[in-house]
Amino acid sequence: MIKKLEKELKKLNIKRGKLSKSLSKQNKKTLSATQFELLKEQKQAMAKYAKVLKLRIKDLKEAK
């Protein structure tokens, strides 16, 4: 279970990094304001999800 969660976290962090990079390169001409704001919301949700995964992994490791 821990390995599965760690793998999921790793994939999520890669996607978060790509999104962050993409957002830093975007400007108002390439994305609508709505799309830009939605992507920022998505990035925040991914960060929260990553935090929860980390907490689950920590909890499982401590339970051993």
CSV table of N, CA, C and O in Angstrom, one decimal:
chain,number,residue,atom,x,y,z
A,1,MET,N,0.8,-1.2,0.0
A,1,MET,CA,0.0,0.0,0.0
A,1,MET,C,0.9,1.3,0.0
A,1,MET,O,0.6,2.2,-0.7
A,2,ILE,N,1.9,1.3,0.8
A,2,ILE,CA,2.8,2.4,0.9
A,2,ILE,C,3.5,2.7,-0.5
A,2,ILE,O,3.5,3.8,-0.9
A,3,LYS,N,3.9,1.6,-1.1
A,3,LYS,CA,4.6,1.8,-2.4
A,3,LYS,C,3.7,2.4,-3.4
A,3,LYS,O,4.0,3.2,-4.2
A,4,LYS,N,2.4,1.9,-3.4
A,4,LYS,CA,1.4,2.4,-4.3
A,4,LYS,C,1.2,3.9,-4.1
A,4,LYS,O,1.1,4.7,-5.1
A,5,LEU,N,1.1,4.3,-2.9
A,5,LEU,CA,0.9,5.7,-2.5
A,5,LEU,C,2.1,6.6,-2.9
A,5,LEU,O,1.9,7.7,-3.4
A,6,GLU,N,3.3,6.0,-2.7
A,6,GLU,CA,4.5,6.8,-3.0
A,6,GLU,C,4.6,6.9,-4.5
A,6,GLU,O,5.0,8.0,-5.0
A,7,LYS,N,4.2,5.9,-5.3
A,7,LYS,CA,4.2,6.0,-6.7
A,7,LYS,C,3.2,7.1,-7.2
A,7,LYS,O,3.5,7.9,-8.1
A,8,GLU,N,2.0,7.1,-6.6
A,8,GLU,CA,1.0,8.0,-7.0
A,8,GLU,C,1.5,9.5,-6.6
A,8,GLU,O,1.3,10.4,-7.4
A,9,LEU,N,2.1,9.6,-5.5
A,9,LEU,CA,2.6,10.9,-5.1
A,9,LEU,C,3.7,11.4,-6.1
A,9,LEU,O,3.7,12.6,-6.5
A,10,LYS,N,4.6,10.5,-6.5
A,10,LYS,CA,5.6,10.9,-7.4
A,10,LYS,C,5.1,11.3,-8.7
A,10,LYS,O,5.5,12.4,-9.3
A,11,LYS,N,4.1,10.6,-9.3
A,11,LYS,CA,3.4,11.0,-10.5
A,11,LYS,C,2.7,12.4,-10.4
A,11,LYS,O,2.8,13.2,-11.3
A,12,LEU,N,2.1,12.5,-9.2
A,12,LEU,CA,1.4,13.8,-9.0
A,12,LEU,C,2.3,15.0,-8.9
A,12,LEU,O,2.1,16.0,-9.5
A,13,ASN,N,3.5,14.8,-8.3
A,13,ASN,CA,4.5,15.8,-8.2
A,13,ASN,C,5.1,16.2,-9.6
A,13,ASN,O,5.3,17.4,-9.8
A,14,ILE,N,5.2,15.2,-10.4
A,14,ILE,CA,5.7,15.5,-11.8
A,14,ILE,C,4.7,16.3,-12.5
A,14,ILE,O,5.0,17.3,-13.2
A,15,LYS,N,3.4,16.0,-12.4
A,15,LYS,CA,2.3,16.7,-13.1
A,15,LYS,C,2.2,18.1,-12.5
A,15,LYS,O,2.0,19.1,-13.2
A,16,ARG,N,2.4,18.3,-11.2
A,16,ARG,CA,2.4,19.6,-10.5
A,16,ARG,C,3.5,20.5,-11.0
A,16,ARG,O,3.3,21.7,-11.3
A,17,GLY,N,4.7,19.9,-11.2
A,17,GLY,CA,5.8,20.6,-11.7
A,17,GLY,C,5.6,21.1,-13.1
A,17,GLY,O,5.9,22.2,-13.4
A,18,LYS,N,5.0,20.2,-13.9
A,18,LYS,CA,4.7,20.6,-15.3
A,18,LYS,C,3.7,21.7,-15.4
A,18,LYS,O,3.8,22.7,-16.2
A,19,LEU,N,2.7,21.6,-14.5
A,19,LEU,CA,1.7,22.7,-14.5
A,19,LEU,C,2.3,24.0,-14.0
A,19,LEU,O,2.0,25.0,-14.6
A,20,SER,N,3.1,24.0,-13.0
A,20,SER,CA,3.7,25.2,-12.5
A,20,SER,C,4.6,25.8,-13.6
A,20,SER,O,4.5,27.1,-13.8
A,21,LYS,N,5.3,25.0,-14.3
A,21,LYS,CA,6.2,25.5,-15.4
A,21,LYS,C,5.3,26.2,-16.4
A,21,LYS,O,5.6,27.2,-17.0
A,22,SER,N,4.2,25.5,-16.8
A,22,SER,CA,3.3,26.0,-17.8
A,22,SER,C,2.7,27.3,-17.4
A,22,SER,O,2.6,28.2,-18.2
A,23,LEU,N,2.2,27.4,-16.2
A,23,LEU,CA,1.6,28.6,-15.7
A,23,LEU,C,2.6,29.8,-15.7
A,23,LEU,O,2.2,30.9,-16.0
A,24,SER,N,3.8,29.5,-15.4
A,24,SER,CA,4.8,30.6,-15.3
A,24,SER,C,5.1,31.1,-16.7
A,24,SER,O,5.5,32.3,-16.9
A,25,LYS,N,4.9,30.3,-17.8
A,25,LYS,CA,5.2,30.7,-19.1
A,25,LYS,C,4.0,31.3,-19.8
A,25,LYS,O,4.1,32.0,-20.8
A,26,GLN,N,2.8,31.0,-19.3
A,26,GLN,CA,1.6,31.5,-19.9
A,26,GLN,C,1.4,33.0,-19.7
A,26,GLN,O,1.9,33.6,-18.7
A,27,ASN,N,0.7,33.6,-20.7
A,27,ASN,CA,0.3,35.0,-20.5
A,27,ASN,C,-1.1,35.1,-20.9
A,27,ASN,O,-1.7,34.2,-21.4
A,28,LYS,N,-1.6,36.3,-20.8
A,28,LYS,CA,-3.0,36.5,-21.1
A,28,LYS,C,-3.4,36.3,-22.5
A,28,LYS,O,-4.5,36.0,-22.9
A,29,LYS,N,-2.4,36.3,-23.4
A,29,LYS,CA,-2.7,36.1,-24.8
A,29,LYS,C,-2.9,34.6,-25.2
A,29,LYS,O,-3.6,34.3,-26.1
A,30,THR,N,-2.3,33.7,-24.5
A,30,THR,CA,-2.4,32.3,-24.8
A,30,THR,C,-3.5,31.6,-24.1
A,30,THR,O,-4.0,30.6,-24.5
A,31,LEU,N,-4.0,32.1,-23.0
A,31,LEU,CA,-5.1,31.6,-22.2
A,31,LEU,C,-6.1,32.7,-21.8
A,31,LEU,O,-5.7,33.8,-21.6
A,32,SER,N,-7.3,32.3,-21.8
A,32,SER,CA,-8.3,33.2,-21.3
A,32,SER,C,-8.1,33.4,-19.8
A,32,SER,O,-7.5,32.6,-19.1
A,33,ALA,N,-8.6,34.5,-19.2
A,33,ALA,CA,-8.4,34.8,-17.8
A,33,ALA,C,-9.1,33.6,-17.0
A,33,ALA,O,-8.6,33.2,-16.0
A,34,THR,N,-10.2,33.2,-17.5
A,34,THR,CA,-10.9,32.1,-16.8
A,34,THR,C,-10.1,30.8,-16.8
A,34,THR,O,-10.0,30.2,-15.7
A,35,GLN,N,-9.5,30.4,-17.9
A,35,GLN,CA,-8.7,29.2,-18.0
A,35,GLN,C,-7.5,29.4,-17.1
A,35,GLN,O,-7.1,28.4,-16.4
A,36,PHE,N,-6.9,30.5,-17.1
A,36,PHE,CA,-5.7,30.7,-16.2
A,36,PHE,C,-6.0,30.6,-14.7
A,36,PHE,O,-5.3,29.9,-14.0
A,37,GLU,N,-7.2,31.2,-14.3
A,37,GLU,CA,-7.6,31.0,-12.9
A,37,GLU,C,-8.0,29.6,-12.6
A,37,GLU,O,-7.7,29.1,-11.5
A,38,LEU,N,-8.6,28.9,-13.5
A,38,LEU,CA,-9.0,27.5,-13.3
A,38,LEU,C,-7.7,26.6,-13.1
A,38,LEU,O,-7.7,25.7,-12.3
A,39,LEU,N,-6.7,26.9,-13.9
A,39,LEU,CA,-5.4,26.2,-13.8
A,39,LEU,C,-4.8,26.4,-12.5
A,39,LEU,O,-4.2,25.5,-11.9
A,40,LYS,N,-4.9,27.7,-12.0
A,40,LYS,CA,-4.3,28.0,-10.7
A,40,LYS,C,-5.1,27.2,-9.6
A,40,LYS,O,-4.4,26.7,-8.6
A,41,GLU,N,-6.4,27.1,-9.7
A,41,GLU,CA,-7.2,26.4,-8.8
A,41,GLU,C,-6.8,24.9,-8.8
A,41,GLU,O,-6.7,24.2,-7.8
A,42,GLN,N,-6.6,24.4,-10.0
A,42,GLN,CA,-6.2,23.0,-10.2
A,42,GLN,C,-4.9,22.7,-9.5
A,42,GLN,O,-4.7,21.7,-8.8
A,43,LYS,N,-3.9,23.7,-9.6
A,43,LYS,CA,-2.6,23.5,-9.0
A,43,LYS,C,-2.8,23.5,-7.5
A,43,LYS,O,-2.1,22.7,-6.8
A,44,GLN,N,-3.6,24.3,-6.9
A,44,GLN,CA,-3.8,24.3,-5.5
A,44,GLN,C,-4.5,23.0,-5.0
A,44,GLN,O,-4.1,22.5,-4.0
A,45,ALA,N,-5.4,22.5,-5.8
A,45,ALA,CA,-6.0,21.2,-5.5
A,45,ALA,C,-5.0,20.1,-5.5
A,45,ALA,O,-5.0,19.2,-4.6
A,46,MET,N,-4.1,20.1,-6.5
A,46,MET,CA,-3.1,19.1,-6.6
A,46,MET,C,-2.1,19.2,-5.4
A,46,MET,O,-1.7,18.1,-4.8
A,47,ALA,N,-1.8,20.4,-4.9
A,47,ALA,CA,-1.0,20.6,-3.7
A,47,ALA,C,-1.6,20.0,-2.5
A,47,ALA,O,-1.0,19.3,-1.7
A,48,LYS,N,-2.9,20.2,-2.4
A,48,LYS,CA,-3.6,19.7,-1.2
A,48,LYS,C,-3.7,18.2,-1.3
A,48,LYS,O,-3.5,17.5,-0.2
A,49,TYR,N,-3.9,17.6,-2.4
A,49,TYR,CA,-3.9,16.2,-2.6
A,49,TYR,C,-2.6,15.6,-2.3
A,49,TYR,O,-2.5,14.5,-1.6
A,50,ALA,N,-1.5,16.2,-2.7
A,50,ALA,CA,-0.2,15.7,-2.4
A,50,ALA,C,0.1,15.7,-0.9
A,50,ALA,O,0.7,14.8,-0.4
A,51,LYS,N,-0.4,16.8,-0.2
A,51,LYS,CA,-0.3,16.8,1.2
A,51,LYS,C,-1.0,15.7,1.9
A,51,LYS,O,-0.4,15.0,2.8
A,52,VAL,N,-2.2,15.4,1.4
A,52,VAL,CA,-2.9,14.2,2.0
A,52,VAL,C,-2.2,12.9,1.8
A,52,VAL,O,-2.1,12.1,2.7
A,53,LEU,N,-1.7,12.8,0.6
A,53,LEU,CA,-0.9,11.5,0.3
A,53,LEU,C,0.3,11.4,1.2
A,53,LEU,O,0.5,10.3,1.7
A,54,LYS,N,1.0,12.5,1.4
A,54,LYS,CA,2.2,12.4,2.3
A,54,LYS,C,1.8,12.0,3.7
A,54,LYS,O,2.4,11.3,4.4
A,55,LEU,N,0.6,12.6,4.2
A,55,LEU,CA,0.2,12.3,5.5
A,55,LEU,C,-0.2,10.8,5.6
A,55,LEU,O,0.0,10.2,6.6
A,56,ARG,N,-0.9,10.3,4.6
A,56,ARG,CA,-1.3,8.9,4.6
A,56,ARG,C,0.0,8.0,4.6
A,56,ARG,O,0.0,7.0,5.3
A,57,ILE,N,1.0,8.3,3.8
A,57,ILE,CA,2.2,7.5,3.8
A,57,ILE,C,2.9,7.6,5.1
A,57,ILE,O,3.3,6.5,5.7
A,58,LYS,N,2.9,8.7,5.7
A,58,LYS,CA,3.6,8.9,7.1
A,58,LYS,C,2.8,8.0,8.1
A,58,LYS,O,3.4,7.3,8.9
A,59,ASP,N,1.5,8.1,8.1
A,59,ASP,CA,0.7,7.4,9.0
A,59,ASP,C,0.9,5.9,8.8
A,59,ASP,O,1.0,5.1,9.8
A,60,LEU,N,0.9,5.4,7.6
A,60,LEU,CA,1.1,4.0,7.4
A,60,LEU,C,2.5,3.5,7.8
A,60,LEU,O,2.6,2.4,8.4
A,61,LYS,N,3.5,4.3,7.6
A,61,LYS,CA,4.8,4.0,8.1
A,61,LYS,C,4.9,3.9,9.6
A,61,LYS,O,5.6,3.1,10.1
A,62,GLU,N,4.3,4.8,10.2
A,62,GLU,CA,4.3,4.9,11.7
A,62,GLU,C,3.5,3.7,12.3
A,62,GLU,O,3.8,3.3,13.4
A,63,ALA,N,2.5,3.2,11.6
A,63,ALA,CA,1.7,2.1,12.1
A,63,ALA,C,2.4,0.8,12.0
A,63,ALA,O,2.0,-0.2,12.7
A,64,LYS,N,3.5,0.7,11.3
A,64,LYS,CA,4.3,-0.5,11.2
A,64,LYS,C,5.0,-0.9,12.4
A,64,LYS,O,5.5,-0.1,13.2
